[in-house]
Amino acid sequence: MLYEAIFVEKGKPKLPRLIIKDPSIAKYTQGFGTLDLDIGIVALYENKPIGVIWGRAFSIDNKGYGFIHEDIPEIRMAIQSEFRNKGIGTELLCRIEVAYRKLGVTALSLSVDKKNPAKRLYQRNGYLNYSEKDGAITMKKNI
């Protein structure tokens, strides 16, 4: 699902699957579950994964694309294309926010390409633009 979470503009060639081995991408899942604020939630349909949302707190020395602060986990989400626009993304966002609130986290961040239609999903769910760089928007939501 890490590969599915990488946005490629419609009409552009798909990136090679090996892109997930790039250290700037791999850090989102490498050793997942070993850090205190690692949380992952999977959406299933007929007992098969169709979507996932996960979050991880990065350090100042190892920033993610949507890094704001070490106390603000960055979330990533991927939903298989045939299951998009059915409310699954909203449900996953709600569930990860609840899970992080239980841990005392007060805000979440994410990075989204300006051209990615998922940007509207995040906006509808209360994520606000925090900063922009190289065609991507870092968004933040106080939870």
PDB file of C-alpha atoms in Angstrom:
ATOM      1  CA  MET A   1       0.000   0.000   0.000  1.00  0.00           C
ATOM      2  CA  LEU A   2       2.997   2.311   0.353  1.00  0.00           C
ATOM      3  CA  TYR A   3       3.280   2.238  -3.431  1.00  0.00           C
ATOM      4  CA  GLU A   4      -0.446   3.032  -3.759  1.00  0.00           C
ATOM      5  CA  ALA A   5       0.011   6.068  -1.492  1.00  0.00           C
ATOM      6  CA  ILE A   6       2.375   7.714  -3.983  1.00  0.00           C
ATOM      7  CA  PHE A   7       0.430  10.135  -6.166  1.00  0.00           C
ATOM      8  CA  VAL A   8       1.054  10.093  -9.906  1.00  0.00           C
ATOM      9  CA  GLU A   9      -0.835  12.640 -11.969  1.00  0.00           C
ATOM     10  CA  LYS A  10      -3.365  11.158 -14.396  1.00  0.00           C
ATOM     11  CA  GLY A  11      -1.794  10.589 -17.803  1.00  0.00           C
ATOM     12  CA  LYS A  12       1.755  10.435 -16.411  1.00  0.00           C
ATOM     13  CA  PRO A  13       3.725   7.161 -16.422  1.00  0.00           C
ATOM     14  CA  LYS A  14       3.626   5.110 -13.259  1.00  0.00           C
ATOM     15  CA  LEU A  15       6.715   5.161 -11.101  1.00  0.00           C
ATOM     16  CA  PRO A  16       8.762   1.952 -10.840  1.00  0.00           C
ATOM     17  CA  ARG A  17       7.709  -0.203  -7.873  1.00  0.00           C
ATOM     18  CA  LEU A  18      11.286  -0.012  -6.570  1.00  0.00           C
ATOM     19  CA  ILE A  19      10.584   3.622  -5.614  1.00  0.00           C
ATOM     20  CA  ILE A  20       9.398   2.323  -2.241  1.00  0.00           C
ATOM     21  CA  LYS A  21      12.994   1.304  -1.482  1.00  0.00           C
ATOM     22  CA  ASP A  22      14.148   4.933  -1.755  1.00  0.00           C
ATOM     23  CA  PRO A  23      15.062   6.029   1.816  1.00  0.00           C
ATOM     24  CA  SER A  24      12.807   9.117   1.612  1.00  0.00           C
ATOM     25  CA  ILE A  25       9.829   6.800   0.935  1.00  0.00           C
ATOM     26  CA  ALA A  26      10.869   3.642   2.805  1.00  0.00           C
ATOM     27  CA  LYS A  27      11.045   5.495   6.132  1.00  0.00           C
ATOM     28  CA  TYR A  28       7.251   5.616   6.199  1.00  0.00           C
ATOM     29  CA  THR A  29       7.022   1.861   6.744  1.00  0.00           C
ATOM     30  CA  GLN A  30      10.506   0.608   7.589  1.00  0.00           C
ATOM     31  CA  GLY A  31      10.444  -0.867  11.094  1.00  0.00           C
ATOM     32  CA  PHE A  32       6.797   0.137  11.423  1.00  0.00           C
ATOM     33  CA  GLY A  33       5.412  -0.628  14.855  1.00  0.00           C
ATOM     34  CA  THR A  34       8.704  -0.007  16.640  1.00  0.00           C
ATOM     35  CA  LEU A  35       8.090   3.668  17.427  1.00  0.00           C
ATOM     36  CA  ASP A  36       5.710   4.873  20.135  1.00  0.00           C
ATOM     37  CA  LEU A  37       3.419   6.809  17.788  1.00  0.00           C
ATOM     38  CA  ASP A  38       3.260   4.267  14.942  1.00  0.00           C
ATOM     39  CA  ILE A  39      -0.410   3.572  14.229  1.00  0.00           C
ATOM     40  CA  GLY A  40      -1.894   1.718  11.278  1.00  0.00           C
ATOM     41  CA  ILE A  41      -5.495   0.975  10.399  1.00  0.00           C
ATOM     42  CA  VAL A  42      -6.574  -1.273   7.517  1.00  0.00           C
ATOM     43  CA  ALA A  43      -9.925  -1.190   5.696  1.00  0.00           C
ATOM     44  CA  LEU A  44     -11.112  -4.612   4.578  1.00  0.00           C
ATOM     45  CA  TYR A  45     -13.659  -5.735   2.019  1.00  0.00           C
ATOM     46  CA  GLU A  46     -14.490  -9.432   1.960  1.00  0.00           C
ATOM     47  CA  ASN A  47     -11.476  -9.971   4.246  1.00  0.00           C
ATOM     48  CA  LYS A  48      -9.087  -8.352   1.744  1.00  0.00           C
ATOM     49  CA  PRO A  49      -7.263  -5.065   2.379  1.00  0.00           C
ATOM     50  CA  ILE A  50      -8.612  -2.251   0.218  1.00  0.00           C
ATOM     51  CA  GLY A  51      -7.245   0.732   2.076  1.00  0.00           C
ATOM     52  CA  VAL A  52      -4.882   1.745   4.811  1.00  0.00           C
ATOM     53  CA  ILE A  53      -4.006   4.779   6.861  1.00  0.00           C
ATOM     54  CA  TRP A  54      -0.938   4.987   8.996  1.00  0.00           C
ATOM     55  CA  GLY A  55       0.904   7.559  11.003  1.00  0.00           C
ATOM     56  CA  ARG A  56       4.380   8.006  12.325  1.00  0.00           C
ATOM     57  CA  ALA A  57       6.161  10.761  14.234  1.00  0.00           C
ATOM     58  CA  PHE A  58       9.396  11.783  12.571  1.00  0.00           C
ATOM     59  CA  SER A  59      12.354  13.574  14.106  1.00  0.00           C
ATOM     60  CA  ILE A  60      13.931  16.865  13.130  1.00  0.00           C
ATOM     61  CA  ASP A  61      16.878  14.837  11.779  1.00  0.00           C
ATOM     62  CA  ASN A  62      14.666  12.467   9.773  1.00  0.00           C
ATOM     63  CA  LYS A  63      11.749  14.541   8.488  1.00  0.00           C
ATOM     64  CA  GLY A  64       8.889  13.197   6.428  1.00  0.00           C
ATOM     65  CA  TYR A  65       7.429  15.179   3.525  1.00  0.00           C
ATOM     66  CA  GLY A  66       4.709  16.607   5.783  1.00  0.00           C
ATOM     67  CA  PHE A  67       6.884  17.184   8.841  1.00  0.00           C
ATOM     68  CA  ILE A  68       5.838  20.010  11.139  1.00  0.00           C
ATOM     69  CA  HIS A  69       7.119  18.997  14.592  1.00  0.00           C
ATOM     70  CA  GLU A  70       8.358  15.875  16.366  1.00  0.00           C
ATOM     71  CA  ASP A  71       5.159  15.777  18.452  1.00  0.00           C
ATOM     72  CA  ILE A  72       2.891  15.835  15.399  1.00  0.00           C
ATOM     73  CA  PRO A  73       2.605  12.463  13.649  1.00  0.00           C
ATOM     74  CA  GLU A  74       2.432  12.537   9.871  1.00  0.00           C
ATOM     75  CA  ILE A  75      -0.259  10.391   8.292  1.00  0.00           C
ATOM     76  CA  ARG A  76      -0.345   8.666   4.905  1.00  0.00           C
ATOM     77  CA  MET A  77      -3.292   6.960   3.266  1.00  0.00           C
ATOM     78  CA  ALA A  78      -3.926   4.707   0.302  1.00  0.00           C
ATOM     79  CA  ILE A  79      -7.196   3.327  -1.010  1.00  0.00           C
ATOM     80  CA  GLN A  80      -7.416   1.054  -4.019  1.00  0.00           C
ATOM     81  CA  SER A  81      -8.848   3.051  -6.906  1.00  0.00           C
ATOM     82  CA  GLU A  82     -12.057   1.041  -7.282  1.00  0.00           C
ATOM     83  CA  PHE A  83     -12.964   1.770  -3.648  1.00  0.00           C
ATOM     84  CA  ARG A  84     -12.388   5.536  -3.698  1.00  0.00           C
ATOM     85  CA  ASN A  85     -15.234   8.045  -3.228  1.00  0.00           C
ATOM     86  CA  LYS A  86     -17.221   5.649  -1.038  1.00  0.00           C
ATOM     87  CA  GLY A  87     -16.528   7.193   2.382  1.00  0.00           C
ATOM     88  CA  ILE A  88     -13.647   4.861   3.250  1.00  0.00           C
ATOM     89  CA  GLY A  89     -11.096   7.677   3.397  1.00  0.00           C
ATOM     90  CA  THR A  90     -13.276   9.712   5.756  1.00  0.00           C
ATOM     91  CA  GLU A  91     -13.780   6.696   7.994  1.00  0.00           C
ATOM     92  CA  LEU A  92     -10.047   5.957   8.095  1.00  0.00           C
ATOM     93  CA  LEU A  93      -9.258   9.592   8.932  1.00  0.00           C
ATOM     94  CA  CYS A  94     -11.783   9.552  11.779  1.00  0.00           C
ATOM     95  CA  ARG A  95     -10.443   6.309  13.203  1.00  0.00           C
ATOM     96  CA  ILE A  96      -6.794   7.370  13.192  1.00  0.00           C
ATOM     97  CA  GLU A  97      -7.696  10.703  14.789  1.00  0.00           C
ATOM     98  CA  VAL A  98      -9.534   8.872  17.594  1.00  0.00           C
ATOM     99  CA  ALA A  99      -6.578   6.516  18.101  1.00  0.00           C
ATOM    100  CA  TYR A 100      -4.110   9.404  18.315  1.00  0.00           C
ATOM    101  CA  ARG A 101      -6.321  11.417  20.690  1.00  0.00           C
ATOM    102  CA  LYS A 102      -6.303   8.419  23.044  1.00  0.00           C
ATOM    103  CA  LEU A 103      -2.496   8.716  23.089  1.00  0.00           C
ATOM    104  CA  GLY A 104      -2.655  12.421  23.926  1.00  0.00           C
ATOM    105  CA  VAL A 105      -1.670  13.635  20.444  1.00  0.00           C
ATOM    106  CA  THR A 106      -3.201  17.040  19.669  1.00  0.00           C
ATOM    107  CA  ALA A 107      -2.462  17.475  15.945  1.00  0.00           C
ATOM    108  CA  LEU A 108      -1.723  15.508  12.779  1.00  0.00           C
ATOM    109  CA  SER A 109      -0.006  16.487   9.546  1.00  0.00           C
ATOM    110  CA  LEU A 110       0.159  15.160   6.011  1.00  0.00           C
ATOM    111  CA  SER A 111       1.646  16.020   2.649  1.00  0.00           C
ATOM    112  CA  VAL A 112      -0.443  16.021  -0.517  1.00  0.00           C
ATOM    113  CA  ASP A 113       0.355  16.983  -4.092  1.00  0.00           C
ATOM    114  CA  LYS A 114      -1.584  20.090  -5.151  1.00  0.00           C
ATOM    115  CA  LYS A 115      -3.036  18.117  -8.088  1.00  0.00           C
ATOM    116  CA  ASN A 116      -4.099  15.123  -5.996  1.00  0.00           C
ATOM    117  CA  PRO A 117      -7.916  14.915  -5.721  1.00  0.00           C
ATOM    118  CA  ALA A 118      -7.439  13.572  -2.154  1.00  0.00           C
ATOM    119  CA  LYS A 119      -6.647  17.162  -1.154  1.00  0.00           C
ATOM    120  CA  ARG A 120     -10.400  17.850  -1.154  1.00  0.00           C
ATOM    121  CA  LEU A 121     -10.990  14.895   1.175  1.00  0.00           C
ATOM    122  CA  TYR A 122      -8.499  16.298   3.656  1.00  0.00           C
ATOM    123  CA  GLN A 123      -9.999  19.782   3.419  1.00  0.00           C
ATOM    124  CA  ARG A 124     -13.531  18.426   4.003  1.00  0.00           C
ATOM    125  CA  ASN A 125     -12.224  16.690   7.101  1.00  0.00           C
ATOM    126  CA  GLY A 126     -10.708  19.795   8.651  1.00  0.00           C
ATOM    127  CA  TYR A 127      -7.101  19.685   7.430  1.00  0.00           C
ATOM    128  CA  LEU A 128      -5.775  23.173   6.738  1.00  0.00           C
ATOM    129  CA  ASN A 129      -2.883  24.289   4.567  1.00  0.00           C
ATOM    130  CA  TYR A 130       0.223  24.764   6.683  1.00  0.00           C
ATOM    131  CA  SER A 131       2.915  25.272   4.032  1.00  0.00           C
ATOM    132  CA  GLU A 132       3.690  24.672   0.356  1.00  0.00           C
ATOM    133  CA  LYS A 133       6.842  23.450  -1.333  1.00  0.00           C
ATOM    134  CA  ASP A 134       7.642  21.972  -4.754  1.00  0.00           C
ATOM    135  CA  GLY A 135       4.008  21.416  -5.760  1.00  0.00           C
ATOM    136  CA  ALA A 136       3.041  19.764  -2.468  1.00  0.00           C
ATOM    137  CA  ILE A 137       1.013  21.086   0.428  1.00  0.00           C
ATOM    138  CA  THR A 138       1.675  20.219   4.047  1.00  0.00           C
ATOM    139  CA  MET A 139      -1.646  20.193   5.877  1.00  0.00           C
ATOM    140  CA  LYS A 140      -2.375  20.142   9.601  1.00  0.00           C
ATOM    141  CA  LYS A 141      -5.379  19.359  11.724  1.00  0.00           C
ATOM    142  CA  ASN A 142      -5.741  19.959  15.446  1.00  0.00           C
ATOM    143  CA  ILE A 143      -7.446  16.936  16.913  1.00  0.00           C
TER     144      ILE A 143
END
